CSV table of C-alpha atoms in Angstrom, one decimal:
chain,number,residue,atom,x,y,z
G,1,UNK,CA,0.0,0.0,0.0
G,2,UNK,CA,1.0,3.6,-0.2
G,3,UNK,CA,3.3,4.6,2.6
G,4,UNK,CA,1.9,6.8,5.3
G,5,UNK,CA,4.9,9.1,5.3
G,6,UNK,CA,8.5,9.6,4.1
G,7,UNK,CA,11.4,11.9,5.1
G,8,UNK,CA,13.4,14.3,3.1
G,9,UNK,CA,16.1,14.9,5.7
G,10,UNK,CA,14.2,16.5,8.6
G,11,UNK,CA,11.1,17.2,6.5
G,12,UNK,CA,8.3,14.8,7.1
G,13,UNK,CA,5.9,14.3,4.2
G,14,UNK,CA,2.6,12.8,5.3
G,15,UNK,CA,0.9,11.1,3.5
G,16,UNK,CA,3.7,10.0,1.0
G,17,UNK,CA,2.0,11.6,-2.0
G,18,UNK,CA,3.3,14.6,-3.9
G,19,UNK,CA,1.5,17.0,-6.3
G,20,UNK,CA,3.7,17.3,-9.4
G,21,UNK,CA,4.7,20.6,-10.7
G,22,UNK,CA,2.5,21.5,-13.8
G,23,UNK,CA,3.0,24.6,-15.9
G,24,UNK,CA,-0.1,26.7,-15.9
G,25,UNK,CA,-2.0,24.4,-13.3
G,26,UNK,CA,-0.2,24.3,-10.0
G,27,UNK,CA,-0.5,27.9,-8.9
G,28,UNK,CA,-1.4,28.8,-5.3
G,29,UNK,CA,-5.3,28.6,-6.0
G,30,UNK,CA,-5.1,25.1,-7.4
G,31,UNK,CA,-2.6,23.9,-4.8
G,32,UNK,CA,-4.9,25.1,-2.0
G,33,UNK,CA,-7.8,23.2,-3.7
G,34,UNK,CA,-5.7,20.0,-3.5
G,35,UNK,CA,-4.5,20.7,0.1
G,36,UNK,CA,-8.2,21.3,1.2
G,37,UNK,CA,-9.4,18.1,-0.2
G,38,UNK,CA,-6.8,16.2,1.8
G,39,UNK,CA,-4.4,13.3,1.2
G,40,UNK,CA,-1.6,15.3,-0.4
G,41,UNK,CA,1.6,15.4,1.7
G,42,UNK,CA,3.7,17.8,-0.4
G,43,UNK,CA,2.8,20.6,-2.9
G,44,UNK,CA,5.0,21.8,-5.7
G,45,UNK,CA,5.0,25.1,-7.6
G,46,UNK,CA,4.8,25.4,-11.4
G,47,UNK,CA,8.3,25.0,-12.7
G,48,UNK,CA,9.8,28.4,-12.6
G,49,UNK,CA,12.7,30.0,-14.6
G,50,UNK,CA,15.8,30.7,-12.5
G,51,UNK,CA,16.7,33.5,-14.9
G,52,UNK,CA,13.3,35.1,-14.4
G,53,UNK,CA,13.6,35.0,-10.6
G,54,UNK,CA,17.1,36.5,-10.5
G,55,UNK,CA,15.9,39.3,-12.8
G,56,UNK,CA,12.9,39.8,-10.5
G,57,UNK,CA,10.6,39.5,-13.4
G,58,UNK,CA,7.1,40.3,-12.0
G,59,UNK,CA,5.5,37.5,-13.9
G,60,UNK,CA,8.0,34.9,-12.8
G,61,UNK,CA,7.9,35.9,-9.2
G,62,UNK,CA,4.1,35.5,-9.2
G,63,UNK,CA,4.7,31.8,-9.7
G,64,UNK,CA,6.4,31.7,-6.3
G,65,UNK,CA,3.6,33.2,-4.3
G,66,UNK,CA,2.2,30.8,-1.7
G,67,UNK,CA,0.2,30.9,1.5
G,68,UNK,CA,1.1,29.5,4.9
G,69,UNK,CA,-1.4,26.7,4.8
G,70,UNK,CA,0.4,25.3,1.8
G,71,UNK,CA,3.3,24.0,3.9
G,72,UNK,CA,5.1,21.7,3.2
G,73,UNK,CA,5.8,23.1,-0.2
G,74,UNK,CA,8.6,22.8,-2.7
G,75,UNK,CA,9.6,25.4,-5.4
G,76,UNK,CA,10.8,23.9,-8.6
G,77,UNK,CA,13.3,25.7,-10.7
G,78,UNK,CA,14.7,25.2,-14.2
G,79,UNK,CA,17.8,26.7,-15.9
G,80,UNK,CA,21.1,25.8,-17.1
G,81,UNK,CA,23.5,28.3,-15.6
G,82,UNK,CA,24.9,27.0,-12.3
G,83,UNK,CA,25.5,30.4,-10.7
G,84,UNK,CA,22.0,31.7,-11.7
G,85,UNK,CA,20.3,28.7,-10.4
G,86,UNK,CA,22.1,28.8,-7.0
G,87,UNK,CA,21.1,32.5,-6.8
G,88,UNK,CA,17.4,31.6,-7.6
G,89,UNK,CA,17.5,28.7,-5.0
G,90,UNK,CA,18.7,31.1,-2.4
G,91,UNK,CA,15.9,33.5,-3.1
G,92,UNK,CA,13.4,30.5,-2.8
G,93,UNK,CA,15.0,29.6,0.6
G,94,UNK,CA,14.6,33.2,1.7
G,95,UNK,CA,10.9,33.2,0.7
G,96,UNK,CA,10.3,30.4,3.2
G,97,UNK,CA,10.0,27.3,1.0
G,98,UNK,CA,10.5,24.0,2.7
G,99,UNK,CA,12.6,22.6,-0.2
G,100,UNK,CA,13.9,23.5,-3.7
G,101,UNK,CA,13.7,21.1,-6.7
G,102,UNK,CA,15.6,21.1,-10.0
G,103,UNK,CA,13.6,20.3,-13.1
G,104,UNK,CA,15.3,17.8,-15.3
G,105,UNK,CA,12.1,16.5,-16.9
G,106,UNK,CA,10.2,19.1,-18.9
G,107,UNK,CA,10.2,18.0,-22.6
G,108,UNK,CA,9.1,21.3,-24.1
G,109,UNK,CA,11.3,22.6,-26.8
G,110,UNK,CA,11.7,26.1,-25.4
G,111,UNK,CA,12.7,24.7,-21.9
G,112,UNK,CA,15.0,22.0,-23.3
G,113,UNK,CA,17.1,24.8,-24.8
G,114,UNK,CA,17.9,26.2,-21.4
G,115,UNK,CA,17.3,23.3,-18.9
G,116,UNK,CA,14.7,20.7,-18.2
G,117,UNK,CA,15.2,17.3,-19.7
G,118,UNK,CA,17.8,18.9,-22.1
G,119,UNK,CA,20.4,18.7,-19.1
G,120,UNK,CA,20.2,14.9,-19.2
G,121,UNK,CA,22.5,15.2,-22.3
G,122,UNK,CA,25.2,17.0,-20.4
G,123,UNK,CA,26.1,15.3,-17.2
G,124,UNK,CA,29.2,17.4,-16.4
G,125,UNK,CA,27.1,20.6,-16.6
G,126,UNK,CA,24.5,18.8,-14.4
G,127,UNK,CA,27.0,17.9,-11.9
G,128,UNK,CA,28.2,21.5,-11.7
G,129,UNK,CA,24.6,22.7,-11.2
G,130,UNK,CA,24.0,20.2,-8.4
G,131,UNK,CA,27.3,21.3,-6.6
G,132,UNK,CA,26.6,25.0,-7.0
G,133,UNK,CA,23.0,24.9,-5.8
G,134,UNK,CA,23.7,22.5,-3.0
G,135,UNK,CA,26.3,24.9,-1.7
G,136,UNK,CA,23.9,27.9,-1.8
G,137,UNK,CA,21.1,26.6,0.3
G,138,UNK,CA,20.5,25.0,3.6
G,139,UNK,CA,17.0,23.6,2.8
G,140,UNK,CA,16.5,20.2,1.3
G,141,UNK,CA,17.5,20.0,-2.4
G,142,UNK,CA,15.6,17.5,-4.7
G,143,UNK,CA,15.4,16.7,-8.4
G,144,UNK,CA,12.7,15.5,-10.7
G,145,UNK,CA,14.0,13.7,-13.8
G,146,UNK,CA,13.0,11.7,-16.8
G,147,UNK,CA,14.5,8.3,-17.8
G,148,UNK,CA,16.9,10.0,-20.4
G,149,UNK,CA,16.8,11.9,-23.6
G,150,UNK,CA,15.8,8.9,-25.7
G,151,UNK,CA,15.8,5.0,-25.5
G,152,UNK,CA,19.5,5.0,-26.3
G,153,UNK,CA,20.5,7.2,-23.4
G,154,UNK,CA,18.7,6.0,-20.3
G,155,UNK,CA,20.6,7.9,-17.5
G,156,UNK,CA,18.1,8.1,-14.6
G,157,UNK,CA,20.3,5.7,-12.4
G,158,UNK,CA,23.5,7.5,-13.2
G,159,UNK,CA,22.0,10.9,-12.5
G,160,UNK,CA,20.4,9.8,-9.3
G,161,UNK,CA,23.7,8.3,-8.0
G,162,UNK,CA,25.5,11.4,-8.9
G,163,UNK,CA,23.0,13.6,-7.3
G,164,UNK,CA,23.0,11.6,-4.1
G,165,UNK,CA,26.9,11.8,-3.9
G,166,UNK,CA,26.7,15.6,-4.1
G,167,UNK,CA,24.0,16.0,-1.4
G,168,UNK,CA,20.7,16.0,-3.3
G,169,UNK,CA,18.2,14.5,-0.8
G,170,UNK,CA,15.3,13.0,-2.9
G,171,UNK,CA,14.7,12.2,-6.5
G,172,UNK,CA,11.4,11.9,-8.4
G,173,UNK,CA,11.5,9.7,-11.4
G,174,UNK,CA,9.1,10.0,-14.5
G,175,UNK,CA,10.2,6.9,-16.5
G,176,UNK,CA,9.6,8.2,-19.9
G,177,UNK,CA,12.2,9.7,-22.2
G,178,UNK,CA,12.2,13.2,-23.4
G,179,UNK,CA,11.5,11.9,-26.9
G,180,UNK,CA,8.4,10.1,-25.7
G,181,UNK,CA,6.9,13.2,-24.3
G,182,UNK,CA,3.7,12.0,-22.6
G,183,UNK,CA,3.1,9.1,-25.1
G,184,UNK,CA,3.6,5.5,-24.6
G,185,UNK,CA,3.8,3.7,-21.3
G,186,UNK,CA,5.8,4.8,-18.4
G,187,UNK,CA,8.5,2.1,-17.7
G,188,UNK,CA,8.2,1.6,-14.0
G,189,UNK,CA,11.1,-0.8,-14.0
G,190,UNK,CA,13.4,2.4,-14.2
G,191,UNK,CA,11.8,3.7,-10.9
G,192,UNK,CA,12.7,0.3,-9.4
G,193,UNK,CA,16.3,0.5,-10.7
G,194,UNK,CA,16.8,3.9,-9.2
G,195,UNK,CA,15.4,2.8,-5.9
G,196,UNK,CA,17.9,0.0,-5.9
G,197,UNK,CA,20.7,2.3,-6.7
G,198,UNK,CA,20.4,5.0,-4.1
G,199,UNK,CA,19.5,5.4,-0.4
G,200,UNK,CA,17.7,8.8,-0.7
G,201,UNK,CA,13.9,8.8,-1.1
G,202,UNK,CA,12.7,7.8,-4.5
G,203,UNK,CA,9.4,9.3,-5.7
G,204,UNK,CA,7.6,7.4,-8.5
G,205,UNK,CA,5.7,9.3,-11.1
G,206,UNK,CA,3.9,8.4,-14.4
G,207,UNK,CA,0.7,6.5,-15.4
G,208,UNK,CA,-1.0,6.8,-12.0
G,209,UNK,CA,-4.7,7.4,-12.8
G,210,UNK,CA,-6.5,5.9,-9.8
G,211,UNK,CA,-5.6,4.7,-6.3
G,212,UNK,CA,-5.0,1.1,-7.4
G,213,UNK,CA,-2.3,2.3,-9.8
G,214,UNK,CA,-0.5,4.1,-7.0
G,215,UNK,CA,-0.6,1.0,-4.7
G,216,UNK,CA,0.7,-1.1,-7.7
G,217,UNK,CA,3.6,1.3,-8.4
G,218,UNK,CA,4.8,1.1,-4.7
G,219,UNK,CA,4.4,-2.6,-4.7
G,220,UNK,CA,6.3,-3.1,-8.1
G,221,UNK,CA,9.1,-0.5,-7.6
G,222,UNK,CA,9.6,-0.1,-3.8
G,223,UNK,CA,9.4,3.7,-4.2
G,224,UNK,CA,9.0,5.7,-1.0
G,225,UNK,CA,6.3,8.0,-2.3
G,226,UNK,CA,4.1,8.6,-5.4
G,227,UNK,CA,3.7,11.8,-7.4
G,228,UNK,CA,0.5,12.7,-9.2
G,229,UNK,CA,0.4,15.2,-12.1
G,230,UNK,CA,-2.3,15.1,-14.9
G,231,UNK,CA,-4.6,12.9,-13.0
G,232,UNK,CA,-4.9,15.5,-10.3
G,233,UNK,CA,-6.2,18.1,-12.8
G,234,UNK,CA,-8.7,15.6,-14.0
G,235,UNK,CA,-9.7,14.3,-10.5
G,236,UNK,CA,-8.5,16.6,-7.7
G,237,UNK,CA,-9.9,14.1,-5.2
G,238,UNK,CA,-7.3,11.4,-6.2
G,239,UNK,CA,-5.1,12.1,-3.3
G,240,UNK,CA,-7.9,11.7,-0.7
G,241,UNK,CA,-9.1,8.7,-2.6
G,242,UNK,CA,-5.5,7.1,-2.2
G,243,UNK,CA,-5.6,7.7,1.5
G,244,UNK,CA,-9.1,6.1,1.7
G,245,UNK,CA,-7.9,3.2,-0.3
G,246,UNK,CA,-4.9,2.7,1.8
G,247,UNK,CA,-7.0,2.8,5.0
G,248,UNK,CA,-10.2,0.9,3.8
G,249,UNK,CA,-9.5,-0.8,0.5
G,250,UNK,CA,-12.2,1.4,-1.1
G,251,UNK,CA,-12.8,5.0,-2.0
G,252,UNK,CA,-15.6,7.4,-3.0
G,253,UNK,CA,-16.2,8.9,-6.4
G,254,UNK,CA,-17.2,12.5,-6.9
G,255,UNK,CA,-20.5,12.9,-8.6
G,256,UNK,CA,-21.7,15.9,-10.8
G,257,UNK,CA,-23.0,17.8,-7.9
G,258,UNK,CA,-19.7,17.6,-6.1
G,259,UNK,CA,-17.7,18.4,-9.2
G,260,UNK,CA,-20.0,21.4,-9.8
G,261,UNK,CA,-19.3,22.8,-6.3
G,262,UNK,CA,-15.5,22.4,-6.8
G,263,UNK,CA,-15.4,23.8,-10.3
G,264,UNK,CA,-17.5,26.9,-9.3
G,265,UNK,CA,-15.5,27.4,-6.2
G,266,UNK,CA,-12.2,27.3,-8.1
G,267,UNK,CA,-13.5,29.5,-11.0
G,268,UNK,CA,-14.8,32.0,-8.4
G,269,UNK,CA,-11.3,32.2,-6.8
G,270,UNK,CA,-9.8,32.9,-10.3
G,271,UNK,CA,-12.3,35.5,-11.0
G,272,UNK,CA,-11.9,37.3,-7.6
G,273,UNK,CA,-8.0,37.1,-8.1
G,274,UNK,CA,-8.2,39.2,-11.3
G,275,UNK,CA,-5.5,37.0,-12.9
G,276,UNK,CA,-4.3,38.4,-16.2
G,277,UNK,CA,-4.6,34.9,-17.7
G,278,UNK,CA,-7.9,34.1,-15.9
G,279,UNK,CA,-10.0,33.1,-18.8
G,280,UNK,CA,-7.2,31.0,-20.3
G,281,UNK,CA,-6.7,29.3,-17.0
G,282,UNK,CA,-10.5,28.5,-16.7
G,283,UNK,CA,-10.4,27.1,-20.3
G,284,UNK,CA,-7.4,25.1,-19.7
G,285,UNK,CA,-8.8,23.5,-16.5
G,286,UNK,CA,-12.1,22.8,-18.3
G,287,UNK,CA,-10.1,20.6,-20.8
G,288,UNK,CA,-9.0,18.4,-17.9
G,289,UNK,CA,-11.6,18.5,-15.3
G,290,UNK,CA,-14.7,18.2,-17.4
G,291,UNK,CA,-13.8,14.7,-18.7
G,292,UNK,CA,-15.3,13.3,-15.5
G,293,UNK,CA,-18.6,15.2,-15.9
G,294,UNK,CA,-21.6,13.8,-17.8
G,295,UNK,CA,-21.8,15.5,-21.2
G,296,UNK,CA,-18.5,17.0,-20.6
G,297,UNK,CA,-17.9,17.8,-24.2
G,298,UNK,CA,-20.8,20.2,-24.1
G,299,UNK,CA,-19.4,21.9,-21.1
G,300,UNK,CA,-16.1,22.3,-22.6
G,301,UNK,CA,-17.7,23.9,-25.6
G,302,UNK,CA,-19.6,26.4,-23.5
G,303,UNK,CA,-16.5,27.3,-21.4
G,304,UNK,CA,-14.4,27.8,-24.6
G,305,UNK,CA,-17.0,30.0,-26.1
G,306,UNK,CA,-16.9,32.4,-23.1
G,307,UNK,CA,-14.8,35.7,-23.4
G,308,UNK,CA,-14.6,36.8,-19.8
G,309,UNK,CA,-14.4,35.1,-16.4
G,310,UNK,CA,-17.9,36.3,-15.6
G,311,UNK,CA,-19.3,34.6,-18.7
G,312,UNK,CA,-17.5,31.4,-17.8
G,313,UNK,CA,-19.1,31.5,-14.4
G,314,UNK,CA,-22.6,32.1,-15.8
G,315,UNK,CA,-22.2,29.4,-18.4
G,316,UNK,CA,-21.0,26.8,-16.0
G,317,UNK,CA,-23.8,27.6,-13.5
G,318,UNK,CA,-26.5,27.3,-16.3
G,319,UNK,CA,-25.1,24.0,-17.4
G,320,UNK,CA,-25.2,22.3,-14.0
G,321,UNK,CA,-28.4,24.0,-12.8
G,322,UNK,CA,-30.1,22.7,-15.9
G,323,UNK,CA,-28.8,19.2,-15.2
G,324,UNK,CA,-29.9,19.4,-11.6
G,325,UNK,CA,-33.3,20.7,-12.4
G,326,UNK,CA,-33.9,17.9,-15.0
G,327,UNK,CA,-32.7,15.4,-12.4
G,328,UNK,CA,-35.2,16.9,-9.9
G,329,UNK,CA,-38.1,16.4,-12.2
G,330,UNK,CA,-37.1,12.7,-12.8
G,331,UNK,CA,-36.9,12.2,-9.1
G,332,UNK,CA,-40.3,13.9,-8.6
G,333,UNK,CA,-41.8,11.5,-11.2
G,334,UNK,CA,-40.1,8.5,-9.5
G,335,UNK,CA,-41.6,9.6,-6.2
G,336,UNK,CA,-45.0,9.9,-7.6
G,337,UNK,CA,-45.0,6.4,-8.9
G,338,UNK,CA,-43.6,4.9,-5.8
G,339,UNK,CA,-46.6,5.5,-3.4
G,340,UNK,CA,-45.4,8.9,-2.2
G,341,UNK,CA,-41.9,7.9,-1.0
G,342,UNK,CA,-39.7,11.0,-0.8
G,343,UNK,CA,-36.3,10.3,-2.2
G,344,UNK,CA,-33.5,11.9,-0.1
G,345,UNK,CA,-32.0,13.5,-3.3
G,346,UNK,CA,-35.3,15.4,-4.0
G,347,UNK,CA,-35.5,16.4,-0.4
G,348,UNK,CA,-32.1,18.2,-0.8
G,349,UNK,CA,-32.5,19.6,-4.3
G,350,UNK,CA,-36.1,20.6,-4.1
G,351,UNK,CA,-35.8,23.2,-1.5
G,352,UNK,CA,-36.9,25.8,-4.0
G,353,UNK,CA,-38.6,25.6,-7.4
G,354,UNK,CA,-35.2,26.2,-9.1
G,355,UNK,CA,-31.9,24.8,-7.8
G,356,UNK,CA,-30.0,27.7,-6.5
G,357,UNK,CA,-26.3,28.0,-5.5
G,358,UNK,CA,-27.0,27.9,-1.8
G,359,UNK,CA,-29.0,24.7,-2.2
G,360,UNK,CA,-26.1,23.0,-4.0
G,361,UNK,CA,-23.5,24.3,-1.5
G,362,UNK,CA,-25.4,22.4,1.3
G,363,UNK,CA,-24.9,19.1,-0.5
G,364,UNK,CA,-22.5,17.0,1.5
G,365,UNK,CA,-19.4,15.4,-0.2
G,366,UNK,CA,-19.7,11.8,0.9
G,367,UNK,CA,-15.9,11.6,1.2
G,368,UNK,CA,-15.4,14.8,3.3
G,369,UNK,CA,-18.8,15.8,4.9
G,370,UNK,CA,-20.2,19.3,4.7
G,371,UNK,CA,-18.3,22.1,3.1
G,372,UNK,CA,-16.1,23.8,5.7
G,373,UNK,CA,-15.1,27.5,5.8
G,374,UNK,CA,-11.5,26.2,5.5
G,375,UNK,CA,-12.3,24.8,2.1
G,376,UNK,CA,-13.5,28.2,0.7
G,377,UNK,CA,-9.9,29.1,-0.2
G,378,UNK,CA,-9.7,32.9,-0.1
G,379,UNK,CA,-8.4,34.1,-3.4
G,380,UNK,CA,-5.8,36.7,-2.2
G,381,UNK,CA,-2.8,36.9,-4.4
G,382,UNK,CA,0.5,38.7,-3.6
G,383,UNK,CA,1.9,41.3,-6.0
């Protein structure tokens, strides 16, 4: 089963589950949604340019904003200049992050030119980066890497061993090559090989889509923790589901009502934060999240047709309220044909003639109970 905790030096991560860094996704708002739902032991920022940080670029620094309830949290950096990366890591430490991570996995062309998985082709430079960054900070230093550049240069074990010898304190392994991108199957045997080669914690990543996958990865590779990326954007409850599965062997599935509440809450935060890319962020999240919603293709079409955050909110609300109203009518019909039995669902949703937001907010999530004030996630962004 998934470990209850693991240690990165004196930093305890409980449960042993990590939110992967995802560009355009894992900002403070999304991270706090994940934290509020439970089951995630460590949050990570979007991968952030070390050059941008050291230039104090306003947009880049925005990626590093976090709130106190996000601890423990790691900032992930990318770059290829050892001195610049060391300076950026020191700035991250000064901001109060619990750890700093070096990105050796991003396959994007514009990142590969100046870091990311491109560094897997230059191990001497990589060694210099590890040594320089390690000397610059006192907080734990970790790395996230891919298997290698292509199938002819699988270097994950070599990089992990080198990193450990220099003082890197944990390694997350995504066992696809840069050439694979996100296609094909993740080769979990590479995670197992890294685990056998080093004594520092090894975090497994790749092809975990449900709690059973996480448990199987731990069983097959011996990894100390699991990292979830794209599946968390599709199903933000996956961390809590993994915790449920570890404790009981089963887990709850979010229905459309619960998904509506989370989606609207998240979109309202984006709207309230006045993000410059708010509409784009809403549309991006819709591409992921709505695949778990009934008639999700229609919902995606509606969201992508909207031009402002306000229009997105109105469109999403109309979509779900229409579905709930139709469901209410169906339930009323069922009640009428069953000798007056009042279904509990109708009792909840038929408080008014039309399903309003307050009514939906009162619906309890079977996994977590009633919505709590803590879960409302104030959308206050730093400058």
